[in-house]
Amino acid sequence: MASVFEYAPAPESRSIVDIAPSYGLFIDGEFVDAADGKVFKTVSPSTEEALSEIAQAGAEDVDRAVKAARKAFEKWSALPGSERAKYLFRIARIIQERSRELAVLETLDNGKPIKETRDADLPLVAAHFFYYAGWADKLGHAGFGANPQPLGVAGQVIPWNFPLLMLAWKIAPALATGNTVVLKPAETTPLSALFFADICRQAGLPKGVVNILPGYGDTGAAVVAHPDVNKVAFTGSTAVGKEIARTVAGTRKKVTLELGGKGANIVFDDAPIDQAVEGIVNGIFFNQGQVCCAGSRLLVQESIQDELLDSLKRRLSTLRLGDPLDKNTDIGAINSAEQLSRITSLVELGEAEGAERWSPECELPSSGYWFAPTLFTKVTQAHTVARDEIFGPVLSVLTFRTPDEAVAKANNTPYGLSAGVWTEKGSRILAVANKLRAGVIWSNTFNKFDPASPFGGYKESGFGREGGRHGLEAYLDV
Amino acid sequence: MPTTATAAHPLADVTASNSTLRRFLHGLPGVDAVGLEARAASLGTRSIKTTAKAYAIDLAISMVDLTTLEGADTPGKVRALGAKAVRPDPTDRTTPTTAAVCVYPDMVAVAKEAVAGSGVKVASVATAFPAGRAALDVKLADVRDAVSAGADEIDMVIDRGAFLAGNYLKVYDEIVAVKETCGTSARLKVIFETGELSTYDNIRRASWLGMLAGADFIKTSTGKVAVNATPANTLLMLEAVRDFRTATGVQVGVKPAGGIRTSKDAIKFLVLVNETAGEDWLDNHWFRFGASSLLNDLLMQRQKLATGRYSGPDYVTVD
């Protein structure tokens, strides 16, 4: 619908980032071709334009990378913590200096709005390296004994929703604690990890400390299964997480898993309504809902349901969907055709099961992978859209009458990663938060992250914590 | 008590007594300061370029209440201000006029003459501005004075002391009385002095109180204290007028005043209007800027868009 105040397009310049036509694997400080010469293309989800051709790592490459990491481990782990800190600080500063370039790159490769890569992802990426750089020479004071030791080679597999941020969550604590790394980025978003490889060289990081192996699931499986990997860290789907758990069972490998979620956002009748609406929007439409801790279930107290839903619908009508490189865009593209079809089929199932579907009037671009922000009302616990993780811009609205009912419904999920509580009553925040089985509980806010704050899940949302002092434990022999 | 148009609306009975009014105002949804400020900041990052910027600058110029509220105001100064309001940029006659000139009551007649025939309104800060510390009779006399001199708009300050003491009905009655004195010839803007109300919850309550009492506009501040209009308090007041219209069908205008000096800031406020209350508020009947130095920056930005070059302060008039 044409509005009186039309914002002119304000696209961020693409020329700030120089994407090469092809990239190799990053092993032992060098970019190399895959042993079997396999390659794949990475495309921009908002246009379907092929961005670059990427070498695809096979089992032989994984072996090479693990050997390089093993060799580098001897020297890297023997360095004083203060020396490792210098490298991490240097990496953090280079990330800050190149943040605009990296933000554009991430937006191109992932499809998320530049506003988010610029204002959320990149500042957090740098902050994680700064934070763990600070820990590198203080490991003896972290509460894990006087002289905790690194584990060895860490095999890390990360998802496509926050490509560079997940890399930072994995690599920063691993390096700070003296481990070396073999990391596999997701097949749809390998570019920022390869740019990170370049940053490692720019920072003079010793060869082999960080190795990057783009590829598909089988590459990740080879990393996880490699007998000389000492620690496995994975962020991704619960199904893959279970496979990984089976693979490492019975080995001496340590493992942390950050898996799916179906976060409840609980709004009580005394909540600050306008801010709650913002929190709901941020909870489910941030990164097109492709967030494992997304607040994808709205639990609203029955007495304010109508008022809140009216406000929410009005607010959704102001969301701006389109070119993710436009600085005014709120909602970008879905990461891949595959993910789009998963979202589409779950939403169709929701409708078929009788939930009421609503989207604001919204024109979708003709090319690329797009899905309009969507609300489901009249949802019950028995609906699939209230149980399965959709991983898209789809919010299921349920109601409750009493705090106990809210808690019971919030906890009635196989997952337990995040939850939100909205109320002006401080005692209620504490009482409800204490009863929620979720790794992160936000009150009167949502989707806030800080490197000092640990993050992780209960139940099928995985185990282990990333971030904070707790995040060190996963990479130390304690 | 005088009956006003508000008596008919669905919330009329909440003003039956101080306790019903208090219960109603304290039953409004709370405001989470962190969330409110974050939302205002995030809307501040909208990038307004080229045609959108040209539109926004002209819109902002047309929304300015060009203001002089100095003890040292003279008829000459007020005439100069009036001329500027009518013809903001003598080098470019396509520049819109400002919405109004805003003066003390004793200058209304002078201002009225200076803008005669131009469509520019004359607003006057009556009611013992800026402190409001006077008897109601004095305030009403001040208003009568301004209205009879031809003021199109009255900017009144509320009794912040009574508000903070929880004496909401006193504040309500005063606004109703002033509104009555304005009659049909002048629109009433109610100034809360948000910096003195101190909390966002208070600002939301004051907004509803003003609207219940029949304000045509709600206005942040006098421009005479340390904290005046901010993106956050204006966002909050925009939410209030939006919700009030939903509840009663009555539309009320918003006027941030004080401290808005640059085009960039003004455009951020217009984004707040656009994305909070909506486009129904995007004209000078429903949104104003209370400002004195903002206009020149808007004019310089306008010249820059027209010529591609930045002109500098000597290419716009000093008042």
Coordinates of N, CA and C in Angstrom, one line a residue, chain A residues 256-406:
Chain A
T256 N 29.6 -30.6 23.1 CA 28.6 -29.7 23.5 C 27.6 -29.5 22.3
L257 N 26.3 -29.5 22.5 CA 25.3 -29.4 21.5 C 24.4 -28.2 21.8
E258 N 24.3 -27.3 20.8 CA 23.3 -26.2 20.9 C 22.2 -26.5 19.8
L259 N 21.1 -27.0 20.2 CA 20.1 -27.5 19.2 C 18.9 -26.6 19.1
G260 N 17.8 -27.2 18.7 CA 16.6 -26.4 18.4 C 15.9 -25.8 19.6
G261 N 14.8 -25.1 19.4 CA 14.0 -24.5 20.5 C 12.7 -24.2 20.0
K262 N 11.8 -23.9 21.0 CA 10.5 -23.5 20.7 C 10.1 -22.6 21.8
G263 N 10.8 -21.4 21.9 CA 10.7 -20.6 23.1 C 9.4 -20.0 23.3
A264 N 9.0 -19.9 24.6 CA 7.7 -19.3 25.0 C 8.0 -17.8 25.4
N265 N 7.1 -16.9 24.9 CA 7.2 -15.5 25.3 C 5.9 -15.3 26.0
I266 N 6.0 -15.1 27.4 CA 4.8 -15.1 28.2 C 4.5 -13.6 28.5
V267 N 3.3 -13.2 28.1 CA 2.9 -11.8 28.4 C 1.7 -11.8 29.4
F268 N 2.0 -11.2 30.6 CA 0.9 -11.1 31.6 C 0.1 -9.8 31.4
D269 N -1.0 -9.8 32.0 CA -1.9 -8.6 31.8 C -1.4 -7.3 32.3
D270 N -0.4 -7.3 33.1 CA 0.1 -6.0 33.6 C 1.4 -5.7 32.9
A271 N 1.7 -6.3 31.8 CA 2.9 -6.0 31.0 C 2.9 -4.7 30.4
P272 N 4.1 -4.1 30.2 CA 4.2 -2.9 29.4 C 3.9 -3.2 27.9
I273 N 2.6 -3.0 27.5 CA 2.1 -3.5 26.3 C 3.0 -3.1 25.1
D274 N 3.2 -1.8 24.9 CA 4.0 -1.4 23.7 C 5.3 -2.0 23.6
Q275 N 6.0 -2.1 24.8 CA 7.3 -2.7 24.8 C 7.2 -4.2 24.6
A276 N 6.2 -4.8 25.1 CA 6.0 -6.3 24.9 C 5.8 -6.6 23.4
V277 N 5.0 -5.7 22.7 CA 4.8 -5.9 21.3 C 6.2 -5.8 20.6
E278 N 7.0 -4.9 20.9 CA 8.4 -4.8 20.3 C 9.1 -6.1 20.6
G279 N 9.0 -6.6 21.9 CA 9.8 -7.8 22.3 C 9.3 -9.0 21.5
I280 N 8.0 -9.1 21.3 CA 7.4 -10.2 20.5 C 8.0 -10.1 19.1
V281 N 7.9 -8.9 18.5 CA 8.4 -8.8 17.1 C 9.9 -9.1 17.1
N282 N 10.7 -8.6 18.0 CA 12.1 -8.9 18.0 C 12.3 -10.4 18.3
G283 N 11.5 -11.0 19.1 CA 11.6 -12.4 19.5 C 11.4 -13.4 18.3
I284 N 10.5 -13.0 17.4 CA 10.2 -14.0 16.4 C 10.6 -13.5 15.0
F285 N 10.7 -12.2 14.8 CA 11.0 -11.8 13.4 C 12.4 -11.3 13.2
F286 N 13.2 -11.3 14.3 CA 14.6 -11.0 14.2 C 15.3 -12.2 13.3
N287 N 16.0 -11.8 12.3 CA 16.6 -12.8 11.4 C 15.6 -13.7 10.8
Q288 N 14.4 -13.2 10.5 CA 13.3 -13.9 9.9 C 12.9 -15.1 10.7
G289 N 13.1 -15.0 12.0 CA 12.7 -16.2 12.9 C 13.7 -17.3 12.8
Q290 N 14.8 -17.2 12.1 CA 15.7 -18.3 11.9 C 16.7 -18.2 13.1
V291 N 16.2 -18.4 14.3 CA 17.0 -18.2 15.5 C 16.6 -19.4 16.4
C292 N 17.5 -20.1 16.9 CA 17.2 -21.3 17.7 C 16.5 -20.9 19.0
C293 N 16.8 -19.7 19.5 CA 16.1 -19.3 20.8 C 14.9 -18.3 20.5
A294 N 14.4 -18.3 19.2 CA 13.3 -17.4 18.9 C 12.1 -17.7 19.8
G295 N 11.4 -16.6 20.1 CA 10.2 -16.7 20.9 C 9.0 -17.0 20.0
S296 N 9.0 -18.3 19.6 CA 8.1 -18.7 18.5 C 6.7 -19.0 19.1
R297 N 6.6 -19.1 20.4 CA 5.2 -19.3 21.0 C 4.9 -18.1 21.8
L298 N 3.9 -17.4 21.5 CA 3.4 -16.3 22.3 C 2.3 -16.8 23.3
L299 N 2.6 -16.7 24.6 CA 1.6 -17.1 25.6 C 1.1 -15.8 26.2
V300 N -0.2 -15.5 25.8 CA -0.7 -14.2 26.3 C -1.9 -14.5 27.2
Q301 N -1.9 -13.7 28.3 CA -3.0 -13.8 29.3 C -4.3 -13.5 28.6
E302 N -5.3 -14.3 28.8 CA -6.6 -14.2 28.0 C -7.2 -12.8 28.1
S303 N -7.1 -12.2 29.3 CA -7.8 -10.9 29.5 C -7.3 -9.8 28.6
I304 N -6.0 -9.9 28.1 CA -5.5 -8.8 27.2 C -5.3 -9.3 25.8
Q305 N -5.8 -10.5 25.5 CA -5.5 -11.1 24.2 C -5.9 -10.2 23.0
D306 N -7.1 -9.7 23.0 CA -7.6 -8.9 21.9 C -6.7 -7.6 21.7
E307 N -6.6 -7.0 22.9 CA -5.8 -5.7 22.8 C -4.4 -5.9 22.3
L308 N -3.8 -7.0 22.8 CA -2.4 -7.3 22.4 C -2.3 -7.7 20.9
L309 N -3.2 -8.5 20.5 CA -3.2 -9.0 19.1 C -3.4 -7.8 18.2
D310 N -4.3 -6.9 18.5 CA -4.6 -5.7 17.7 C -3.3 -4.9 17.6
S311 N -2.6 -4.7 18.7 CA -1.4 -3.9 18.7 C -0.3 -4.6 17.8
L312 N -0.2 -5.9 18.0 CA 0.8 -6.7 17.3 C 0.5 -6.7 15.8
K313 N -0.7 -6.8 15.4 CA -1.0 -6.8 14.0 C -0.7 -5.5 13.4
R314 N -1.1 -4.4 14.1 CA -0.8 -3.1 13.6 C 0.8 -2.9 13.5
R315 N 1.5 -3.4 14.4 CA 2.9 -3.3 14.4 C 3.5 -4.1 13.2
L316 N 3.0 -5.3 13.0 CA 3.5 -6.1 11.9 C 3.3 -5.4 10.5
S317 N 2.2 -4.6 10.5 CA 1.9 -3.9 9.2 C 3.0 -2.9 8.9
T318 N 3.8 -2.5 9.9 CA 4.8 -1.5 9.6 C 6.2 -2.1 9.3
L319 N 6.3 -3.4 9.4 CA 7.6 -4.1 9.1 C 7.9 -3.9 7.6
R320 N 9.1 -3.6 7.3 CA 9.5 -3.4 5.9 C 10.3 -4.6 5.5
L321 N 9.7 -5.3 4.5 CA 10.3 -6.5 3.9 C 10.9 -6.2 2.6
G322 N 12.1 -6.7 2.3 CA 12.7 -6.5 0.9 C 14.2 -6.6 0.9
D323 N 14.8 -5.9 0.0 CA 16.2 -6.0 -0.2 C 17.0 -5.9 1.1
P324 N 17.7 -7.0 1.5 CA 18.4 -6.9 2.8 C 19.5 -5.9 2.8
L325 N 20.0 -5.5 1.7 CA 21.1 -4.5 1.7 C 20.6 -3.1 2.0
D326 N 19.2 -2.9 1.9 CA 18.7 -1.6 2.2 C 18.7 -1.4 3.7
K327 N 19.2 -0.2 4.1 CA 19.3 0.0 5.5 C 18.0 0.1 6.2
N328 N 16.9 0.3 5.5 CA 15.6 0.4 6.1 C 14.8 -0.9 6.1
T329 N 15.4 -1.9 5.7 CA 14.7 -3.2 5.7 C 14.7 -3.9 7.1
D330 N 13.5 -4.3 7.5 CA 13.4 -5.0 8.8 C 13.4 -6.6 8.6
I331 N 12.9 -7.0 7.4 CA 12.8 -8.5 7.2 C 13.4 -8.8 5.9
G332 N 14.4 -9.7 5.9 CA 15.1 -10.0 4.7 C 14.6 -11.4 4.2
A333 N 15.6 -12.1 3.5 CA 15.2 -13.3 2.8 C 15.4 -14.5 3.7
I334 N 14.6 -15.6 3.4 CA 14.9 -16.9 4.0 C 16.2 -17.4 3.4
N335 N 16.9 -18.1 4.3 CA 18.3 -18.5 3.9 C 18.4 -19.4 2.6
S336 N 17.5 -20.3 2.4 CA 17.6 -21.2 1.3 C 16.3 -21.7 0.8
A337 N 16.2 -22.2 -0.4 CA 15.0 -22.8 -1.0 C 14.5 -23.9 -0.1
E338 N 15.4 -24.7 0.4 CA 15.1 -25.8 1.3 C 14.4 -25.4 2.6
Q339 N 14.9 -24.3 3.2 CA 14.3 -23.8 4.4 C 13.0 -23.2 4.1
L340 N 12.9 -22.5 3.0 CA 11.6 -21.9 2.6 C 10.5 -23.0 2.5
S341 N 10.9 -24.1 1.9 CA 9.8 -25.1 1.7 C 9.5 -25.8 3.0
R342 N 10.4 -25.8 3.9 CA 10.1 -26.4 5.2 C 9.1 -25.5 5.9
I343 N 9.4 -24.2 5.9 CA 8.5 -23.2 6.5 C 7.1 -23.3 5.9
T344 N 7.1 -23.3 4.6 CA 5.8 -23.3 3.8 C 5.0 -24.6 4.2
S345 N 5.6 -25.7 4.3 CA 4.9 -26.9 4.5 C 4.4 -26.9 6.0
L346 N 5.2 -26.4 6.9 CA 4.7 -26.4 8.3 C 3.5 -25.4 8.5
V347 N 3.6 -24.3 7.8 CA 2.5 -23.3 7.8 C 1.2 -23.9 7.2
E348 N 1.4 -24.6 6.1 CA 0.2 -25.2 5.5 C -0.4 -26.2 6.5
L349 N 0.5 -27.0 7.1 CA 0.0 -27.9 8.1 C -0.8 -27.2 9.2
G350 N -0.2 -26.1 9.7 CA -0.9 -25.3 10.7 C -2.3 -24.9 10.3
E351 N -2.5 -24.5 9.1 CA -3.8 -24.1 8.6 C -4.7 -25.3 8.5
A352 N -4.1 -26.4 8.0 CA -4.9 -27.6 7.8 C -5.4 -28.1 9.2
E353 N -4.6 -27.9 10.2 CA -5.0 -28.4 11.6 C -6.0 -27.4 12.2
G354 N -6.3 -26.3 11.5 CA -7.4 -25.4 12.1 C -6.9 -24.2 12.8
A355 N -5.6 -23.9 12.8 CA -5.2 -22.6 13.4 C -5.5 -21.5 12.4
E356 N -5.6 -20.3 12.9 CA -6.0 -19.2 12.0 C -4.8 -18.4 11.6
R357 N -4.6 -18.3 10.3 CA -3.3 -17.7 9.8 C -3.6 -16.3 9.4
W358 N -2.6 -15.4 9.7 CA -2.7 -14.0 9.4 C -1.4 -13.4 9.0
S359 N -1.3 -12.7 7.9 CA -0.1 -11.9 7.6 C -0.5 -10.5 7.2
P360 N 0.4 -9.5 7.4 CA 0.1 -8.2 6.9 C 0.1 -8.1 5.4
E361 N -0.5 -7.1 4.9 CA -0.4 -6.9 3.4 C 1.0 -6.7 3.1
C362 N 1.5 -7.4 2.1 CA 3.0 -7.4 2.0 C 3.4 -8.0 0.7
E363 N 4.1 -7.2 -0.1 CA 4.5 -7.7 -1.4 C 5.8 -8.4 -1.4
L364 N 5.9 -9.6 -1.9 CA 7.2 -10.3 -1.8 C 8.0 -10.2 -3.1
P365 N 9.3 -9.9 -3.0 CA 10.1 -9.8 -4.3 C 9.9 -11.1 -5.2
S366 N 10.1 -10.9 -6.5 CA 9.8 -12.0 -7.4 C 10.9 -13.0 -7.4
S367 N 12.2 -12.6 -7.2 CA 13.2 -13.7 -7.1 C 13.7 -13.7 -5.7
G368 N 14.4 -14.9 -5.4 CA 14.9 -15.0 -4.0 C 13.9 -15.8 -3.2
Y369 N 14.2 -16.1 -1.9 CA 13.4 -16.9 -1.0 C 12.8 -16.0 0.0
W370 N 11.5 -15.9 0.0 CA 10.8 -14.9 0.8 C 9.6 -15.6 1.5
F371 N 9.4 -15.1 2.7 CA 8.2 -15.6 3.4 C 7.7 -14.4 4.3
A372 N 6.4 -14.1 4.1 CA 5.8 -12.9 4.8 C 5.7 -13.3 6.3
P373 N 5.9 -12.2 7.2 CA 5.7 -12.4 8.6 C 4.3 -13.0 8.8
T374 N 4.2 -14.0 9.7 CA 2.9 -14.7 9.8 C 2.6 -15.0 11.3
L375 N 1.3 -14.8 11.6 CA 0.8 -15.1 12.9 C -0.2 -16.2 12.8
F376 N -0.2 -17.1 13.8 CA -1.2 -18.1 13.9 C -2.0 -17.8 15.2
T377 N -3.3 -17.6 15.2 CA -4.1 -17.5 16.4 C -4.9 -18.8 16.5
K378 N -5.7 -18.9 17.6 CA -6.4 -20.1 17.9 C -5.6 -21.3 17.9
V379 N -4.4 -21.2 18.4 CA -3.4 -22.3 18.5 C -3.6 -23.0 19.8
T380 N -3.5 -24.3 19.9 CA -3.5 -25.0 21.1 C -2.2 -25.8 21.2
Q381 N -2.0 -26.4 22.4 CA -0.7 -27.2 22.6 C -0.7 -28.4 21.6
A382 N -1.9 -28.8 21.1 CA -2.0 -30.0 20.2 C -1.7 -29.7 18.8
H383 N -1.5 -28.4 18.5 CA -1.2 -28.1 17.1 C 0.3 -28.3 16.8
T384 N 0.6 -28.7 15.6 CA 2.0 -28.9 15.2 C 2.8 -27.6 15.3
V385 N 2.1 -26.5 14.9 CA 2.8 -25.2 14.9 C 3.1 -24.7 16.3
A386 N 2.5 -25.4 17.3 CA 2.9 -25.1 18.7 C 4.0 -26.0 19.2
R387 N 4.3 -27.0 18.5 CA 5.3 -28.0 19.0 C 6.6 -28.1 18.2
D388 N 6.4 -28.1 16.9 CA 7.6 -28.2 16.0 C 8.3 -26.9 15.8
E389 N 9.7 -27.0 15.8 CA 10.4 -25.7 15.5 C 10.3 -25.4 14.0
I390 N 9.7 -24.2 13.7 CA 9.5 -23.9 12.3 C 10.7 -23.2 11.7
F391 N 11.5 -22.4 12.5 CA 12.7 -21.8 12.1 C 12.4 -20.8 11.0
G392 N 11.4 -20.0 11.2 CA 11.0 -19.0 10.2 C 10.1 -18.0 10.8
P393 N 9.7 -17.0 10.1 CA 9.0 -15.8 10.7 C 7.5 -16.1 11.0
V394 N 7.3 -17.1 11.8 CA 5.9 -17.6 12.1 C 5.7 -17.7 13.6
L395 N 4.7 -16.9 14.1 CA 4.5 -16.9 15.5 C 3.2 -17.6 15.8
S396 N 3.2 -18.5 16.8 CA 2.0 -19.2 17.2 C 1.5 -18.5 18.5
V397 N 0.2 -18.1 18.5 CA -0.3 -17.5 19.7 C -1.2 -18.4 20.5
L398 N -0.9 -18.6 21.8 CA -1.7 -19.4 22.7 C -2.1 -18.5 23.8
T399 N -3.1 -18.9 24.6 CA -3.5 -18.1 25.7 C -3.4 -18.9 27.0
F400 N -3.4 -18.2 28.1 CA -3.4 -18.8 29.5 C -4.2 -17.9 30.4
R401 N -4.7 -18.5 31.5 CA -5.4 -17.7 32.5 C -4.7 -17.4 33.8
T402 N -3.8 -18.3 34.2 CA -3.1 -18.1 35.5 C -1.6 -18.3 35.3
P403 N -0.8 -17.8 36.2 CA 0.6 -18.0 36.1 C 1.0 -19.5 36.0
D404 N 0.3 -20.3 36.8 CA 0.6 -21.8 36.8 C 0.4 -22.4 35.4
E405 N -0.7 -22.0 34.8 CA -1.0 -22.5 33.4 C 0.0 -22.0 32.4
A406 N 0.5 -20.7 32.6 CA 1.5 -20.2 31.7 C 2.8 -21.0 31.8

